XYZ file of C-alpha atoms in Angstrom:
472
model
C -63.942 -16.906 -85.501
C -62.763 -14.898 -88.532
C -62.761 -11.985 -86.105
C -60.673 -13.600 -83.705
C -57.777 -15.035 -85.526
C -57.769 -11.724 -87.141
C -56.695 -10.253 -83.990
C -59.732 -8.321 -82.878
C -60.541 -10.540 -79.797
C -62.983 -7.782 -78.542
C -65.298 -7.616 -81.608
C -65.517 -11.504 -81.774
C -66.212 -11.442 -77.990
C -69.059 -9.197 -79.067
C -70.084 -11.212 -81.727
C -70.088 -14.225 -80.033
C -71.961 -12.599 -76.879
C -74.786 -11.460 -79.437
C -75.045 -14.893 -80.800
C -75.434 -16.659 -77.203
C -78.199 -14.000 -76.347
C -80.738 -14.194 -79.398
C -79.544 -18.161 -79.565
C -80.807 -18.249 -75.657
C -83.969 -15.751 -76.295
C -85.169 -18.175 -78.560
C -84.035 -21.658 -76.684
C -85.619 -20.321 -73.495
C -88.047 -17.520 -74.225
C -89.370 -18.687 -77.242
C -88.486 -15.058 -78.724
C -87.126 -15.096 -82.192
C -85.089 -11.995 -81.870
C -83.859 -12.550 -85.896
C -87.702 -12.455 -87.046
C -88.342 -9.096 -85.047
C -85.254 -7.845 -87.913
C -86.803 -9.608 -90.600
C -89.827 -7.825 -89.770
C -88.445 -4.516 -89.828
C -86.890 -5.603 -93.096
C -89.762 -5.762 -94.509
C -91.995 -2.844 -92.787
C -88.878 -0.258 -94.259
C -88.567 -2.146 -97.848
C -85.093 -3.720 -97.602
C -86.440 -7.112 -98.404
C -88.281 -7.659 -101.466
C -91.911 -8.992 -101.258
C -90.715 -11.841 -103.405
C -88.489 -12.917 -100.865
C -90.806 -13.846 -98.395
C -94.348 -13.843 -99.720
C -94.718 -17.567 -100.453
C -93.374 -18.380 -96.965
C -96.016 -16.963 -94.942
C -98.518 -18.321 -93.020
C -101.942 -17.881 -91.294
C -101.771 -18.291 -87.757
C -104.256 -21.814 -87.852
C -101.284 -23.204 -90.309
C -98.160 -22.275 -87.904
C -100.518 -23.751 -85.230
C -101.183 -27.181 -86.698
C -97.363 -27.181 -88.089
C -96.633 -27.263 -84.681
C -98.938 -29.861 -83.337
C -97.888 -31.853 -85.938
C -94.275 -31.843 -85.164
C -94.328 -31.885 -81.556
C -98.067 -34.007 -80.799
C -99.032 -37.359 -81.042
C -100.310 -37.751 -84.428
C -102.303 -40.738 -83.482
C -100.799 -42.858 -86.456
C -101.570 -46.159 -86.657
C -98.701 -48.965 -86.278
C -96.858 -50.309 -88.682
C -98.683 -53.277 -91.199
C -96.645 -56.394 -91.748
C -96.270 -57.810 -95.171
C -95.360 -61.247 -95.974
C -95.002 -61.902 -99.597
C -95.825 -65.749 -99.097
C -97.247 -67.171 -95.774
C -95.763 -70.874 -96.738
C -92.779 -69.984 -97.345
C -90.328 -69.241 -94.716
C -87.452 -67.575 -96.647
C -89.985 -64.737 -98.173
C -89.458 -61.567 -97.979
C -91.020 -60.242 -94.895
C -91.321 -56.269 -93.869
C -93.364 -53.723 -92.024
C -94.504 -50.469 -93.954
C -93.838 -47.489 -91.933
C -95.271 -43.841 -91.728
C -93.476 -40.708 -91.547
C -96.116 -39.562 -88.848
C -95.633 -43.576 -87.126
C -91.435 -42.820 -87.135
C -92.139 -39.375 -85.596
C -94.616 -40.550 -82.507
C -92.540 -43.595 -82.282
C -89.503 -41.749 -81.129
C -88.188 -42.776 -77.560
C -84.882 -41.124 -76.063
C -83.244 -44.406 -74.635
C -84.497 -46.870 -77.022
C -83.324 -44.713 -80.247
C -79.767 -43.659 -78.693
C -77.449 -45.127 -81.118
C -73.590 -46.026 -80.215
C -73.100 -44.068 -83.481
C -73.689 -40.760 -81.469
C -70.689 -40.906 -79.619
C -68.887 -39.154 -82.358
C -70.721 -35.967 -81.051
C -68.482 -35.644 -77.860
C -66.201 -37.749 -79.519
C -65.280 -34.648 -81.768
C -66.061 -32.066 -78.792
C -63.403 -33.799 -76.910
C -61.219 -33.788 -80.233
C -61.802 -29.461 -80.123
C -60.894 -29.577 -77.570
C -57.291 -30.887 -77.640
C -56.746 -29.038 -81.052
C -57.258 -25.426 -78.861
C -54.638 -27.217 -76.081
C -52.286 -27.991 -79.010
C -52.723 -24.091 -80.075
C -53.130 -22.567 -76.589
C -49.587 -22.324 -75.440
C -45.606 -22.400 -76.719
C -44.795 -25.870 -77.471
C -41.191 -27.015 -77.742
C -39.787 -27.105 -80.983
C -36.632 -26.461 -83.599
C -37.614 -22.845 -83.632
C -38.000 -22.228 -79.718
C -41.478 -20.502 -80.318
C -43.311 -19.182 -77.708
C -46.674 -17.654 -79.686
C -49.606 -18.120 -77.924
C -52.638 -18.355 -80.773
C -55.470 -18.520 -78.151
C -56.452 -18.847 -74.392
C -56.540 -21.906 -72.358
C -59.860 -20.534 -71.458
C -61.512 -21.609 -74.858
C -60.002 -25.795 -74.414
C -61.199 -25.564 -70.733
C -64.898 -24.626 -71.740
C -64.890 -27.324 -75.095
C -63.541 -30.040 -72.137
C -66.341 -29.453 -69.942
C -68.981 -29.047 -72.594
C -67.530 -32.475 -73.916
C -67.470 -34.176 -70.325
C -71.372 -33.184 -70.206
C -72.234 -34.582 -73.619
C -70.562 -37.470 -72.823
C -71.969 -38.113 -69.579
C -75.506 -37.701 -70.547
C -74.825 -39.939 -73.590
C -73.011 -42.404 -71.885
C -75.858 -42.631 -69.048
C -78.849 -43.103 -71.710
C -76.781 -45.639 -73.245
C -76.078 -48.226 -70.079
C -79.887 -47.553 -69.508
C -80.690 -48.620 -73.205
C -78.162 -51.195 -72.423
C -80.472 -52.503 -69.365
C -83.693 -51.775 -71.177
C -83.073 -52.475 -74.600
C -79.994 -55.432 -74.585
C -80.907 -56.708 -77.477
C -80.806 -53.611 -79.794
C -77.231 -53.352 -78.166
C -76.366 -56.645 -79.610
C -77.519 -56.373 -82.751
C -75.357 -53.112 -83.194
C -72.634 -54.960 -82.199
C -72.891 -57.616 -84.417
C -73.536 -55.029 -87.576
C -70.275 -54.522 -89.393
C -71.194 -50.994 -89.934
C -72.139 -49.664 -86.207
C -69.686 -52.015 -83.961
C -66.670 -50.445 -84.674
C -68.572 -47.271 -83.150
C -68.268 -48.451 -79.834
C -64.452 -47.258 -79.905
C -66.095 -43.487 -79.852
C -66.515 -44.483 -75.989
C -62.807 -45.612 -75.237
C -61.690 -42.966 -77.388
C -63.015 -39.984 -76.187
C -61.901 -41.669 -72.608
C -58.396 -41.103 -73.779
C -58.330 -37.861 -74.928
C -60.606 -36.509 -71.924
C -57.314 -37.915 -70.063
C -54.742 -35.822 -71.976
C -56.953 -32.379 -71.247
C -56.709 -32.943 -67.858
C -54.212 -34.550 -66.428
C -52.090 -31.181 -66.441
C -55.403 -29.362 -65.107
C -53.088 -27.987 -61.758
C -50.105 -27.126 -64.430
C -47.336 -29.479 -62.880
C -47.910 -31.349 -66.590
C -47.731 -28.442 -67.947
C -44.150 -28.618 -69.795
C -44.683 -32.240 -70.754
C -48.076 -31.582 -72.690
C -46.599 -28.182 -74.757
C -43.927 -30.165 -75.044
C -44.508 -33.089 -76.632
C -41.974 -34.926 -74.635
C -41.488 -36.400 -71.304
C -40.031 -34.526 -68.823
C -37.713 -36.808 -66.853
C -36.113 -35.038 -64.430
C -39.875 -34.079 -62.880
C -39.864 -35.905 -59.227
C -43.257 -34.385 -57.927
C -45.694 -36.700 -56.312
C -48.411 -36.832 -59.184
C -51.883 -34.794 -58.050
C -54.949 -36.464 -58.432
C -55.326 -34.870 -61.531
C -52.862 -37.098 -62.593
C -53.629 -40.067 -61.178
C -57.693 -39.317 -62.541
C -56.491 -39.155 -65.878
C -53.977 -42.588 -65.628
C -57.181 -44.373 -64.324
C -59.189 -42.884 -67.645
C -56.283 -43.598 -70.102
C -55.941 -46.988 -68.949
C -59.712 -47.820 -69.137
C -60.140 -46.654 -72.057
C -56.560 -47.956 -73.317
C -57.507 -51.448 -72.288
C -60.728 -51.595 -73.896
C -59.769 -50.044 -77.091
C -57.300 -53.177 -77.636
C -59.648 -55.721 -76.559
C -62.363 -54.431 -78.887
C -59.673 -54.238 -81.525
C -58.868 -57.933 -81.101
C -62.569 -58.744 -80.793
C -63.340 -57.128 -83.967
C -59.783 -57.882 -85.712
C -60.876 -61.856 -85.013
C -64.507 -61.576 -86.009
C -63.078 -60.070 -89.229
C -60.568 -63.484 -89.591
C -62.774 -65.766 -88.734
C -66.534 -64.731 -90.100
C -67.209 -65.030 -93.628
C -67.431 -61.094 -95.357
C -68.020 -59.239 -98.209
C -66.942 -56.101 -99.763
C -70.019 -54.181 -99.050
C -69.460 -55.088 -95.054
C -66.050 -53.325 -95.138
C -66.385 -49.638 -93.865
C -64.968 -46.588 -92.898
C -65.874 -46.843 -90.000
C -64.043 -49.312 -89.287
C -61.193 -47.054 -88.981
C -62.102 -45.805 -85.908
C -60.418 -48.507 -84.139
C -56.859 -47.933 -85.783
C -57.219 -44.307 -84.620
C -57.689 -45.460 -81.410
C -54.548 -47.085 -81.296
C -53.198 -43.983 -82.526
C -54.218 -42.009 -79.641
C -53.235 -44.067 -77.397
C -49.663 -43.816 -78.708
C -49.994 -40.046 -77.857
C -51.351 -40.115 -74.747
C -49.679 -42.653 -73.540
C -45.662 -41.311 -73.039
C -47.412 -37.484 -72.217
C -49.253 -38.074 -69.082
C -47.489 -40.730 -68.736
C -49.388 -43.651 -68.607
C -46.991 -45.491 -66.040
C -45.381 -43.378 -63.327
C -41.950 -42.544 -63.204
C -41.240 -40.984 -60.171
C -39.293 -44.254 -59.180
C -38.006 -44.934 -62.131
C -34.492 -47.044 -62.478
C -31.286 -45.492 -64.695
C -30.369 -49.154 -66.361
C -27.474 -49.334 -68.990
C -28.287 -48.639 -72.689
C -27.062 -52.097 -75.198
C -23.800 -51.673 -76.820
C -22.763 -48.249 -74.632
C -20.811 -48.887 -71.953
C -21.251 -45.401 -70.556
C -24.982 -44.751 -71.324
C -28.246 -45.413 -69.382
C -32.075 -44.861 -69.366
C -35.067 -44.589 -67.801
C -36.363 -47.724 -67.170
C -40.202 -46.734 -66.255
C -39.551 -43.358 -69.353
C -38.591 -46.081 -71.645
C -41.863 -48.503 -70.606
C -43.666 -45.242 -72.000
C -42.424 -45.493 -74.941
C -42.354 -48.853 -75.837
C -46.274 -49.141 -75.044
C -47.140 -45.803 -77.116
C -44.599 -47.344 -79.927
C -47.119 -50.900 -79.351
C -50.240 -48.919 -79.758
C -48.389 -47.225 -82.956
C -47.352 -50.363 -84.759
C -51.382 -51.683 -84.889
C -52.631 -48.226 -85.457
C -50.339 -47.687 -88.640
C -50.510 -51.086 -89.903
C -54.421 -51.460 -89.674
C -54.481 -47.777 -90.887
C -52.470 -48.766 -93.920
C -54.672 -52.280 -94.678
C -58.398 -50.752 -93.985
C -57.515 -47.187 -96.133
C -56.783 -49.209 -99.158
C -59.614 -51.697 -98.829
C -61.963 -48.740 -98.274
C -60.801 -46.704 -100.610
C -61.538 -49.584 -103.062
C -64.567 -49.641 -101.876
C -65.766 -46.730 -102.326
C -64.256 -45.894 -105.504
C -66.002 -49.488 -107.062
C -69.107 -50.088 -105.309
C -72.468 -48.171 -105.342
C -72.681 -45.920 -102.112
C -76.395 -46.066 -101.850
C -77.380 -44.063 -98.469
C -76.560 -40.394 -98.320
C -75.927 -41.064 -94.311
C -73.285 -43.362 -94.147
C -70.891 -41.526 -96.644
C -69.621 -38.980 -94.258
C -67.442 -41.723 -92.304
C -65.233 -42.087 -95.093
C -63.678 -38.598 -93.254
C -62.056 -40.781 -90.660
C -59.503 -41.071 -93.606
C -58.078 -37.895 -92.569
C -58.057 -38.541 -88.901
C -55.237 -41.409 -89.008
C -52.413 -39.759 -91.267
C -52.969 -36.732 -89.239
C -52.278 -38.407 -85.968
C -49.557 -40.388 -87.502
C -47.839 -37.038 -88.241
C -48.366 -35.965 -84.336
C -47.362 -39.326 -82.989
C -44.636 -40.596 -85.038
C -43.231 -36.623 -84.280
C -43.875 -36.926 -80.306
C -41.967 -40.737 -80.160
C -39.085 -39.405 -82.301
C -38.736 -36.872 -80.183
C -38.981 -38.631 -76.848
C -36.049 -41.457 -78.272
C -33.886 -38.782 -78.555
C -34.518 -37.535 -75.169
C -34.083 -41.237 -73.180
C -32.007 -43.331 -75.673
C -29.585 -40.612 -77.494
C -29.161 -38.110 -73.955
C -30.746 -35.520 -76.092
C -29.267 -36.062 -79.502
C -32.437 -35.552 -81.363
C -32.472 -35.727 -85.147
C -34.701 -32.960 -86.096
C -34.345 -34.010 -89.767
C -35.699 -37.149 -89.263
C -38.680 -36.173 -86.886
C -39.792 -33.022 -88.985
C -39.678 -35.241 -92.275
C -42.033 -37.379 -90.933
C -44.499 -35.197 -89.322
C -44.817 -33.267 -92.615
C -44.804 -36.228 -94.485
C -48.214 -37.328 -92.697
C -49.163 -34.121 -92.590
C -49.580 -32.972 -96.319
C -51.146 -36.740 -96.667
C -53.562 -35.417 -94.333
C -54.176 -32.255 -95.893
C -54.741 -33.811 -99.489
C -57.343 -36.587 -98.751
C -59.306 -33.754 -96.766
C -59.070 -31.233 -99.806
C -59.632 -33.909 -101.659
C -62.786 -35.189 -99.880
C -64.250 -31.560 -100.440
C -63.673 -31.690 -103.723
C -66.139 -34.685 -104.033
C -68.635 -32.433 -102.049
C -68.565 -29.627 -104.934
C -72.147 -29.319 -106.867
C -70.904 -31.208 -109.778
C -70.327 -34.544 -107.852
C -72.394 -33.852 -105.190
C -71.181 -37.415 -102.813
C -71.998 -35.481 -99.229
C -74.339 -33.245 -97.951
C -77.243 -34.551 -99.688
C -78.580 -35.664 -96.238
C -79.997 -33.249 -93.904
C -78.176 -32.192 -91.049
C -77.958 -34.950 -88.336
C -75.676 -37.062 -86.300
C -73.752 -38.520 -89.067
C -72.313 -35.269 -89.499
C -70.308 -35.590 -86.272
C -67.390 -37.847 -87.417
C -66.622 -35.482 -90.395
C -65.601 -32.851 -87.294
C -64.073 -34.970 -85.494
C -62.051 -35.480 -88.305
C -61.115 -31.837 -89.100
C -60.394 -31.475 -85.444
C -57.594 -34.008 -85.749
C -56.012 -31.739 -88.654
C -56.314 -28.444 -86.456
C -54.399 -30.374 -83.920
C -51.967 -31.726 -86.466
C -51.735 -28.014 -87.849
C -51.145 -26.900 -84.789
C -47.905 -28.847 -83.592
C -46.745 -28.401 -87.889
C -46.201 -24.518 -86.988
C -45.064 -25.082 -83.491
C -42.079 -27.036 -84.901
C -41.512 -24.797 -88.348
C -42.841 -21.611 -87.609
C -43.340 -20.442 -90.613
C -45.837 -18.203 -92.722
C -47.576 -21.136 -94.064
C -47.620 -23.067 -90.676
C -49.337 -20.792 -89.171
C -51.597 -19.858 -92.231
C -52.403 -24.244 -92.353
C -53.355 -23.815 -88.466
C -55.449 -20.773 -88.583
C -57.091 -22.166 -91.404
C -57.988 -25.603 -90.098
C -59.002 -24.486 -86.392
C -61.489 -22.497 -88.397
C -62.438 -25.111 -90.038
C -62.928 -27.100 -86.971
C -64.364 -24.615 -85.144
C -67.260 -23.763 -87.568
């Protein structure tokens, strides 16, 4: 990556080539190309015995380690307890082994809704290298081109895949398993989760709905391109059908939730995070919604504008709007509410497991799609109600404005991951990781449209900086 943004596009391709053969040696061939060189190291002295002395192993131990991990261990299930038989309201549980966790493991019944971040934040790469792949319209007329299309057209179909294979374990846990799916919709923590689905169906629709290029202004852009009277492709009409089906359901299972938050009876320990998730669907759904656009406009009407006797507008260009500025208006107020509730929370409460700190990074995903959002809509009113008279004042203010917001809660959430305090990372490496990349990805994209409106040093210093970031 370094490599790359440092100009030298043939090293990293050499680089990257490298790590895609020894990664596919060992994935495939079971050769561990890196041991050969750590062998060597050590046959010619360049790594000291101290180094690797206490990790090696006889060939019975590395044979067992494996059975262990990948065999049957034969453990026996887990024992109930029940503190007191007569009473009904005693504490009841089941004692669990490590080795009874690890044969217990079953790919539909353990897939989680909670995975979906994983092409959740795929998908979300993927738009950030769209964002950065091509001039975008701006104060400054820029026309730099950071990297290919090539690299957003492999993330999308690396994403689709993920998704697909998720999405098809999870209707069969769905069949199989319906009443682990209730339960995790009923848990405060993992229900709002289920917006990963509806989500990623909206931004899969912004990567391709230009696929054949006749979007191709409107997306690198930012705006809607009215004069464009082509019969839509079926590009186009693929990704309306995806927008909408994942627009529609992201409302309804933001009024579900919104009502079971009115009407059930919480605590502060229920709020979450995670809960988030479903104001930044809202969010991007007031993005997508005026770029692809969501309703068609080839027959659209030019109907007189209030209080201007000589002005008109777009009738079907102005029904974009007004539905990306009603997905806006519950994204930013829910946004507002839930940050400063969380926020709270965490900075009162005990956060007792490692594994469900790292949604607290959803923080940065809102203010950083405000600041693309809010930009785009400003924008596009100038274009349909004010004939072009856009106040550039007014739309850059507020896209750095939500910007630098954006920027400070994620510098500041790596400041809580420093030694010293020590909140993340404690866990190993899993699936809760996921969100905090989606997350980053949102700021590369933000970062992205910041220096394709300013242009300047430190634009394109934030951009570089966060698409590494996200790319890691």
């Amino acid at each position: 990556t370094i490599f790359y943004f440092a100009g030298h596009e043939i090293a990293a391709v050499v680089v990257l080539c490298g790590l895609l053969g020894a990664a596919g040696m060992e994935g495939f061939l079971d050769f561990c190309l890196g041991c050969v060189f750590y062998g060597l190291g050590i046959r010619f002295g360049l790594i000291p015995k101290y180094v690797y002395r206490i990790y090696t192993n006889i060939r019975e131990e590395t044979v067992e380690g494996w059975k262990y991990k990948f065999l049957n261990s034969g453990a026996p299930r887990p024992t109930p307890v029940d503190n007191d038989p007569n009473d009904p309201a005693s504490l009841k549980y089941k004692v669990r082994t490590d080795e009874w966790t690890k044969d217990d493991f079953h790919l539909v019944r353990n897939m989680q809704v909670t995975y979906f971040a994983m092409p959740l934040s795929l998908a979300g790469l993927a738009v950030a290298y769209k964002l950065a792949s091509g001039p975008m319209a701006s104060s400054h007329d820029r026309t730099d081109v950071m990297m290919p299309e090539t690299y957003f057209h492999i993330m999308t179909i690396i994403a689709a895949i993920v998704f697909v294979i998720f999405l098809t374990l999870y209707i069969t846990r769905l069949g199989m398993f319906m009443k682990k799916c209730s339960k995790e919709w009923d848990c405060p923590l993992r229900s709002p989760s289920f917006g990963a689905i509806s989500l990623f169906l909206m931004l899969f629709a912004f990567l391709v709905f230009d696929i054949n290029h006749e979007g191709q202004q409107r997306a690198q852009g930012m705006l809607l391109d009215l004069d464009d009277d082509q019969d839509d492709d079926s590009w186009e009409w693929f990704a309306r059908v995806l927008f909408w089906i994942g627009a529609l359901t992201h409302i309804m299972l933001t009024l579900a939730k919104f009502g079971e938050w009115v009407g059930k009876r919480l605590e502060l320990e229920h709020f979450h995070a995670t809960w988030m998730m479903l104001p930044v669907g809202c969010l991007v759904a007031a993005l997508v919604a005026p770029i692809i656009p969501a309703v068609n406009e080839a027959d659209g009407m030019q109907l007189p504008l209030q209080g201007h006797s000589d002005a008109t507008f777009d009738s079907k260009g102005f029904q974009n709007y007004e539905m990306a500025r009603f997905f806006f208006s519950i994204g930013y107020a829910m946004w507002l509410v839930l940050f400063v509730i969380t926020f709270f929370k965490v900075c009162t409460t005990h956060n007792s497991d490692d594994r469900v700190r790292h949604a607290t990074w959803i923080w940065v995903a809102a203010p950083a799609l405000i600041a693309i959002v809010d930009y785009n809509l400003c924008m596009t009113r100038g274009v349909l109600l004010d004939h072009g008279g856009v106040n550039m004042g007014l739309c850059t203010d507020t896209l750095s404005m939500h910007f630098f917001l954006a920027v400070f809660i994620f510098l500041g959430l790596c400041w809580a991951t420093l030694p010293y305090i020590n909140h993340f990372g404690r866990d190993e490496w899993g699936m809760n990781y996921w969100i905090e990349c989606f997350a980053s990805d949102t700021l590369a994209a933000a970062g992205a449209v910041y220096y394709s409106v300013y242009g300047t040093y430190s634009g394109e210093v934030f951009m570089v900086l966060f698409l590494v970031v996200a790319t890691r």
